[in-house]
GROMACS .gro file of C-alpha atoms in nm:
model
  109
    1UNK     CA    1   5.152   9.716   7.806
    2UNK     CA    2   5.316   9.856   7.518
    3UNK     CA    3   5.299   9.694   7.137
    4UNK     CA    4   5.455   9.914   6.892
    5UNK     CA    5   5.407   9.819   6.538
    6UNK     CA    6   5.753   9.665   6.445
    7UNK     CA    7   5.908   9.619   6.768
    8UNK     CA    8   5.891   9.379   7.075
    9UNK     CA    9   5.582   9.434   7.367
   10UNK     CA   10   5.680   9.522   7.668
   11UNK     CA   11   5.484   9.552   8.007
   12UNK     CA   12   5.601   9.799   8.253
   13UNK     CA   13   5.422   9.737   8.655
   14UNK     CA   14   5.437   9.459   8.893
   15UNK     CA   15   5.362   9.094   8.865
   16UNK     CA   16   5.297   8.955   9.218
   17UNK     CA   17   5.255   8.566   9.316
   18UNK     CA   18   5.188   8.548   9.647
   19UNK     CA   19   5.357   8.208   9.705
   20UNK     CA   20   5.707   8.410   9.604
   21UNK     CA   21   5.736   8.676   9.859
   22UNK     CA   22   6.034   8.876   9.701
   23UNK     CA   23   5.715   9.018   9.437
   24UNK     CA   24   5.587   9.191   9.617
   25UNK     CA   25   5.867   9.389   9.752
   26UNK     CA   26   6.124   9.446   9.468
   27UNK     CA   27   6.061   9.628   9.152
   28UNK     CA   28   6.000   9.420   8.812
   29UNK     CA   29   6.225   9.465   8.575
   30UNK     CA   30   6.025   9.591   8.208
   31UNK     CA   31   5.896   9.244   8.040
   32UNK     CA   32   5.991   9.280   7.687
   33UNK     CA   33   5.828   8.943   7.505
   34UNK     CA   34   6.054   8.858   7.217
   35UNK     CA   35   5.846   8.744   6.950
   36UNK     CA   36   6.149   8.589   6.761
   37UNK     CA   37   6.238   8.400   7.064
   38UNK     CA   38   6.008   8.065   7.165
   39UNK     CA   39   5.638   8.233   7.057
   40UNK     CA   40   5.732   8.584   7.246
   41UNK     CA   41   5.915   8.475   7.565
   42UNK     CA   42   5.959   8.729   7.850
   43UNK     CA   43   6.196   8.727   8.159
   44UNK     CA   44   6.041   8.807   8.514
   45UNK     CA   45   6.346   8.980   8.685
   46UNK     CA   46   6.295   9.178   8.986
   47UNK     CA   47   6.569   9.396   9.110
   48UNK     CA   48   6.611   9.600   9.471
   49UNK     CA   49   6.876   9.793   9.670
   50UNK     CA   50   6.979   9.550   9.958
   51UNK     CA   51   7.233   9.757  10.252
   52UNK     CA   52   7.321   9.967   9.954
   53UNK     CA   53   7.463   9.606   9.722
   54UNK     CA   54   7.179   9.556   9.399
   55UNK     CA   55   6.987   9.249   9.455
   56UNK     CA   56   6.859   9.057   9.184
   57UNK     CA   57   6.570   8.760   9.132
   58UNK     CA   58   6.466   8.591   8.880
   59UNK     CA   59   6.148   8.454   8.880
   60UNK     CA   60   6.147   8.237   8.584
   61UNK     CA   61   5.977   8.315   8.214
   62UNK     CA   62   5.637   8.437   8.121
   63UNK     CA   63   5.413   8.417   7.811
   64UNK     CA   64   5.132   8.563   7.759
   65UNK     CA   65   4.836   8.674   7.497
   66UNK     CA   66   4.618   8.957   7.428
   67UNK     CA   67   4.629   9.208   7.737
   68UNK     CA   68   4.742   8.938   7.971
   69UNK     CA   69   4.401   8.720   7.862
   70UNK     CA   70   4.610   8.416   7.905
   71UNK     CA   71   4.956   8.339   8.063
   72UNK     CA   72   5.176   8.074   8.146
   73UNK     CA   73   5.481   8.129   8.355
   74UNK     CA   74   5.777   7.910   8.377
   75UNK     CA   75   5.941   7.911   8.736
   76UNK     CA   76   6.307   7.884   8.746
   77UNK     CA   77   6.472   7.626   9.000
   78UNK     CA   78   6.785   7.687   9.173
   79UNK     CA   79   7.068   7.518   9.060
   80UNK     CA   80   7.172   7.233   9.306
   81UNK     CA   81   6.775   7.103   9.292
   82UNK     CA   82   6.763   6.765   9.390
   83UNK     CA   83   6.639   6.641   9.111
   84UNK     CA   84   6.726   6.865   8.812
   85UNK     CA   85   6.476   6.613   8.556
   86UNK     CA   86   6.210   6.746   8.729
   87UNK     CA   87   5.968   6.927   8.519
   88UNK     CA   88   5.965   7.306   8.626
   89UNK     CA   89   5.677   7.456   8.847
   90UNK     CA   90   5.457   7.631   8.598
   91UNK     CA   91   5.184   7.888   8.630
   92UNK     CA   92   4.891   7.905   8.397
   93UNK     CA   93   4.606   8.091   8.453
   94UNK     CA   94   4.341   8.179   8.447
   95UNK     CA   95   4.292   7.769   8.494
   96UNK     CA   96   4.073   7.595   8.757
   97UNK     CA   97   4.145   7.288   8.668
   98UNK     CA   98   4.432   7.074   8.581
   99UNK     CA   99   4.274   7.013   8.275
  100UNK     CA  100   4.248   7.382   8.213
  101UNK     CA  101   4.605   7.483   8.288
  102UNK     CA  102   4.744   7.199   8.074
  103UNK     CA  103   4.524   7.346   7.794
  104UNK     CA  104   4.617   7.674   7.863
  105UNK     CA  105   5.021   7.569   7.921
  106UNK     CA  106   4.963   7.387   7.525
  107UNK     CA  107   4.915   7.717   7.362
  108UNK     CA  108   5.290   7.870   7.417
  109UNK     CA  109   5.477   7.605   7.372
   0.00000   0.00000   0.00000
């Protein structure tokens, strides 16, 4: 993690959720949170060389606080969904309780 004094944090390493297999095996893209943008919004892109063609996934959009204390990812649904008013999956942690992760989701957004 990286928080220069008049610029944008970034995070540079991996970010792996089991339940989304391509994690573990593609390389995250830097996480630069944009504090001007939406409380300091960051994009989880992973990127990998497929039979020599780039291969890009998004994962959705990630906020955080402190060194990762707190975080709350929004997971991105492909277009075509079935039912595009859905709400979007979203991970907040640490939470063990639904009570906890709505608490926890409150605080970005």
């Amino acid at each position: 993690m990286r928080r220069p004094l008049l610029r944008d944090s970034s995070f540079r390493g991996q970010v792996i959720i089991d339940k989304y297999k391509f994690t573990e095996s593609y390389d995250l893209i830097d996480i630069v949170f944009n504090r001007r943008i939406l409380n300091g919004i960051g994009s989880l892109s992973y990127t990998r060389v497929n039979n020599g063609k780039p291969d890009l996934q998004m994962l959705g959009t990630i906020w955080i606080s402190g060194n990762f204390d707190q975080l709350n990812i929004w997971v991105s649904r492909k277009t075509g969904a079935a039912d595009q008013s859905a709400p979007h999956p979203t991970i907040s942690a640490p939470a063990w309780t639904y009570e906890e992760a709505v608490s926890i989701n409150s605080l970005f957004h």
